[in-house]
PDB file of C-alpha atoms in Angstrom:
ATOM      1  CA  MET Z 295      56.750 -17.743 -20.581  1.00 61.00           C
ATOM      2  CA  PRO Z 296      59.263 -19.294 -19.766  1.00 63.00           C
ATOM      3  CA  PRO Z 297      61.989 -19.858 -23.030  1.00 70.00           C
ATOM      4  CA  GLU Z 298      63.453 -23.465 -23.831  1.00 77.00           C
ATOM      5  CA  GLN Z 299      65.877 -23.814 -21.772  1.00 88.00           C
ATOM      6  CA  GLN Z 300      68.856 -27.071 -20.594  1.00 91.00           C
ATOM      7  CA  TYR Z 301      68.714 -27.190 -17.213  1.00 91.00           C
ATOM      8  CA  TRP Z 302      69.882 -30.362 -14.762  1.00 92.00           C
ATOM      9  CA  LEU Z 303      67.340 -32.751 -12.735  1.00 92.00           C
ATOM     10  CA  PRO Z 304      68.393 -33.547  -9.549  1.00 92.00           C
ATOM     11  CA  GLY Z 305      66.920 -37.409  -9.957  1.00 92.00           C
ATOM     12  CA  TYR Z 306      66.907 -38.227  -5.390  1.00 90.00           C
ATOM     13  CA  GLY Z 307      63.479 -39.480  -5.882  1.00 91.00           C
ATOM     14  CA  LEU Z 308      62.888 -39.345  -8.807  1.00 93.00           C
ATOM     15  CA  SER Z 309      63.033 -43.327 -10.635  1.00 95.00           C
ATOM     16  CA  ARG Z 310      63.817 -43.098 -14.888  1.00 95.00           C
ATOM     17  CA  HIS Z 311      61.387 -45.442 -15.765  1.00 95.00           C
ATOM     18  CA  ILE Z 312      59.536 -41.978 -14.644  1.00 96.00           C
ATOM     19  CA  VAL Z 313      60.810 -39.799 -16.307  1.00 95.00           C
ATOM     20  CA  LEU Z 314      62.243 -41.070 -19.525  1.00 96.00           C
ATOM     21  CA  GLY Z 315      58.370 -41.846 -19.643  1.00 95.00           C
ATOM     22  CA  HIS Z 316      56.029 -39.028 -19.245  1.00 96.00           C
ATOM     23  CA  ILE Z 317      58.690 -35.998 -19.296  1.00 95.00           C
ATOM     24  CA  HIS Z 318      56.587 -35.759 -21.987  1.00 95.00           C
ATOM     25  CA  TYR Z 319      53.565 -35.107 -20.781  1.00 95.00           C
ATOM     26  CA  PHE Z 320      54.718 -32.261 -18.552  1.00 95.00           C
ATOM     27  CA  LEU Z 321      57.051 -29.708 -21.169  1.00 94.00           C
ATOM     28  CA  GLY Z 322      55.748 -31.554 -24.487  1.00 94.00           C
ATOM     29  CA  PRO Z 323      56.601 -33.463 -27.947  1.00 94.00           C
ATOM     30  CA  SER Z 324      59.168 -31.437 -28.380  1.00 94.00           C
ATOM     31  CA  ALA Z 325      61.134 -31.851 -25.247  1.00 94.00           C
ATOM     32  CA  SER Z 326      64.266 -34.018 -24.087  1.00 94.00           C
ATOM     33  CA  VAL Z 327      65.342 -36.101 -21.319  1.00 94.00           C
ATOM     34  CA  ARG Z 328      68.616 -38.274 -20.729  1.00 94.00           C
ATOM     35  CA  PRO Z 329      70.077 -38.880 -17.555  1.00 95.00           C
ATOM     36  CA  TYR Z 330      73.492 -37.207 -16.069  1.00 92.00           C
ATOM     37  CA  SER Z 331      75.420 -36.813 -13.666  1.00 90.00           C
ATOM     38  CA  LEU Z 332      76.725 -33.291 -12.611  1.00 88.00           C
ATOM     39  CA  GLN Z 333      79.192 -33.206  -9.923  1.00 88.00           C
ATOM     40  CA  GLY Z 334      79.202 -36.485  -9.487  1.00 92.00           C
ATOM     41  CA  ARG Z 335      75.547 -36.306  -8.475  1.00 90.00           C
ATOM     42  CA  GLU Z 336      73.153 -38.319 -10.071  1.00 92.00           C
ATOM     43  CA  GLY Z 337      69.694 -36.524 -12.205  1.00 91.00           C
ATOM     44  CA  TYR Z 338      68.628 -36.022 -16.342  1.00 91.00           C
ATOM     45  CA  LEU Z 339      69.164 -32.810 -18.488  1.00 91.00           C
ATOM     46  CA  ILE Z 340      66.586 -31.806 -20.392  1.00 92.00           C
ATOM     47  CA  THR Z 341      66.165 -29.439 -22.456  1.00 91.00           C
ATOM     48  CA  GLY Z 342      62.237 -28.771 -22.986  1.00 91.00           C
ATOM     49  CA  MET Z 343      60.238 -25.810 -20.925  1.00 91.00           C
ATOM     50  CA  PRO Z 344      61.328 -25.761 -17.140  1.00 90.00           C
ATOM     51  CA  LEU Z 345      59.442 -27.358 -15.066  1.00 91.00           C
ATOM     52  CA  THR Z 346      57.772 -25.893 -12.438  1.00 90.00           C
ATOM     53  CA  ARG Z 347      57.946 -27.533  -8.250  1.00 92.00           C
ATOM     54  CA  GLU Z 348      54.462 -29.180  -8.939  1.00 92.00           C
ATOM     55  CA  GLN Z 349      55.197 -30.570 -12.217  1.00 93.00           C
ATOM     56  CA  ILE Z 350      59.020 -31.729 -10.315  1.00 94.00           C
ATOM     57  CA  ASP Z 351      56.689 -33.215  -6.760  1.00 93.00           C
ATOM     58  CA  ASP Z 352      54.193 -35.138  -8.826  1.00 95.00           C
ATOM     59  CA  LEU Z 353      56.725 -36.583 -10.596  1.00 95.00           C
ATOM     60  CA  ALA Z 354      57.772 -37.938  -7.479  1.00 93.00           C
ATOM     61  CA  ALA Z 355      54.900 -39.149  -6.262  1.00 94.00           C
ATOM     62  CA  MET Z 356      54.279 -40.636  -9.344  1.00 95.00           C
ATOM     63  CA  SER Z 357      58.038 -42.511  -8.969  1.00 94.00           C
ATOM     64  CA  ARG Z 358      56.681 -43.207  -5.110  1.00 93.00           C
ATOM     65  CA  GLU Z 359      53.848 -45.420  -6.535  1.00 93.00           C
ATOM     66  CA  TYR Z 360      55.816 -46.990  -9.362  1.00 94.00           C
ATOM     67  CA  GLU Z 361      58.650 -48.000  -7.162  1.00 92.00           C
ATOM     68  CA  LYS Z 362      55.361 -49.368  -4.801  1.00 91.00           C
ATOM     69  CA  GLN Z 363      53.859 -51.027  -7.639  1.00 91.00           C
ATOM     70  CA  GLU Z 364      56.754 -52.992  -8.699  1.00 89.00           C
ATOM     71  CA  ALA Z 365      58.078 -53.487  -4.779  1.00 88.00           C
ATOM     72  CA  LEU Z 366      54.227 -55.499  -5.006  1.00 86.00           C
ATOM     73  CA  ARG Z 367      55.157 -57.354  -8.604  1.00 85.00           C
ATOM     74  CA  MET Z 368      58.585 -58.563  -7.569  1.00 81.00           C
ATOM     75  CA  THR Z 369      56.937 -60.236  -4.165  1.00 78.00           C
ATOM     76  CA  ASN Z 370      54.117 -61.310  -5.906  1.00 76.00           C
ATOM     77  CA  GLN Z 371      56.710 -63.337  -8.654  1.00 64.00           C
ATOM     78  CA  LYS Z 372      58.456 -64.883  -5.707  1.00 57.00           C
ATOM     79  CA  THR Z 373      54.830 -66.386  -3.482  1.00 52.00           C
ATOM     80  CA  THR Z 374      53.166 -67.479  -6.258  1.00 50.00           C
ATOM     81  CA  GLY Z 375      56.165 -69.665  -8.124  1.00 48.00           C
ATOM     82  CA  HIS Z 376      59.203 -69.672  -8.713  1.00 47.00           C
ATOM     83  CA  ASN Z 377      59.531 -70.128 -11.823  1.00 47.00           C
ATOM     84  CA  THR Z 378      58.207 -67.149 -13.692  1.00 46.00           C
ATOM     85  CA  HIS Z 379      58.657 -68.094 -16.640  1.00 47.00           C
ATOM     86  CA  GLU Z 380      57.011 -71.987 -17.936  1.00 48.00           C
ATOM     87  CA  GLY Z 381      59.456 -74.191 -19.546  1.00 48.00           C
ATOM     88  CA  SER Z 382      62.113 -71.916 -18.062  1.00 50.00           C
ATOM     89  CA  SER Z 383      65.345 -74.044 -15.895  1.00 55.00           C
ATOM     90  CA  ARG Z 384      66.014 -70.205 -15.144  1.00 60.00           C
ATOM     91  CA  GLU Z 385      64.923 -69.557 -11.433  1.00 60.00           C
ATOM     92  CA  PRO Z 386      63.960 -66.179 -10.741  1.00 63.00           C
ATOM     93  CA  GLU Z 387      66.214 -63.030  -8.800  1.00 59.00           C
ATOM     94  CA  PRO Z 388      65.600 -63.357  -5.239  1.00 54.00           C
ATOM     95  CA  TYR Z 389      63.620 -59.860  -3.485  1.00 51.00           C
ATOM     96  CA  ILE Z 390      66.308 -57.756  -2.184  1.00 45.00           C
ATOM     97  CA  ASN Z 391      64.567 -56.573   0.439  1.00 48.00           C
ATOM     98  CA  GLU Z 392      62.260 -60.019   1.361  1.00 53.00           C
ATOM     99  CA  LEU Z 393      61.078 -59.960   5.085  1.00 48.00           C
ATOM    100  CA  ILE Z 394      62.645 -62.592   7.298  1.00 48.00           C
ATOM    101  CA  PRO Z 395      60.623 -63.552  10.126  1.00 55.00           C
ATOM    102  CA  VAL Z 396      62.474 -63.529  13.826  1.00 57.00           C
ATOM    103  CA  ASP Z 397      60.942 -65.368  16.874  1.00 62.00           C
ATOM    104  CA  PRO Z 398      60.805 -62.874  19.613  1.00 64.00           C
ATOM    105  CA  ASN Z 399      61.849 -65.717  22.310  1.00 67.00           C
ATOM    106  CA  ARG Z 400      64.970 -66.433  20.372  1.00 57.00           C
ATOM    107  CA  SER Z 401      66.988 -63.920  21.363  1.00 52.00           C
ATOM    108  CA  ARG Z 402      65.657 -63.880  25.006  1.00 49.00           C
ATOM    109  CA  ARG Z 403      66.633 -67.888  24.780  1.00 46.00           C
ATOM    110  CA  ARG Z 404      70.204 -67.448  23.679  1.00 45.00           C
ATOM    111  CA  GLU Z 405      71.326 -64.971  26.276  1.00 45.00           C
ATOM    112  CA  PRO Z 406      72.578 -66.581  29.718  1.00 48.00           C
ATOM    113  CA  ASP Z 407      70.967 -64.265  33.042  1.00 49.00           C
ATOM    114  CA  SER Z 408      74.163 -62.282  34.250  1.00 50.00           C
ATOM    115  CA  ARG Z 409      72.764 -61.495  37.194  1.00 52.00           C
ATOM    116  CA  GLY Z 410      73.515 -65.710  38.415  1.00 52.00           C
ATOM    117  CA  PRO Z 411      71.234 -67.124  41.034  1.00 55.00           C
ATOM    118  CA  GLY Z 412      68.537 -65.622  43.178  1.00 55.00           C
ATOM    119  CA  ARG Z 413      69.059 -62.017  42.177  1.00 52.00           C
TER     120      ARG Z 413
END
């Protein structure tokens, strides 16, 4: 078994919530992790046994699922009502990736026919 060490894990595709919340599941209770930038790139400084490629892949899959669930949760909050807390006068933050319907005929009507009559 490899000795415990300190190393940097690139953060691309890894949710902070998942990495910080699940590192003990993968590396045991003595492991630690914190957000850390290395040469301008965001990631995590981990102290513990080295993660295997399969463990990193599992963290990435868990991160994708978590982000998908959070996006759905945010969308459902917006569609179920304006206030998420009863009695609160604060409006919820808008969902930044909200889809905006576009009429496909709209662009055709706005562009004049440049060919002229009879062409």
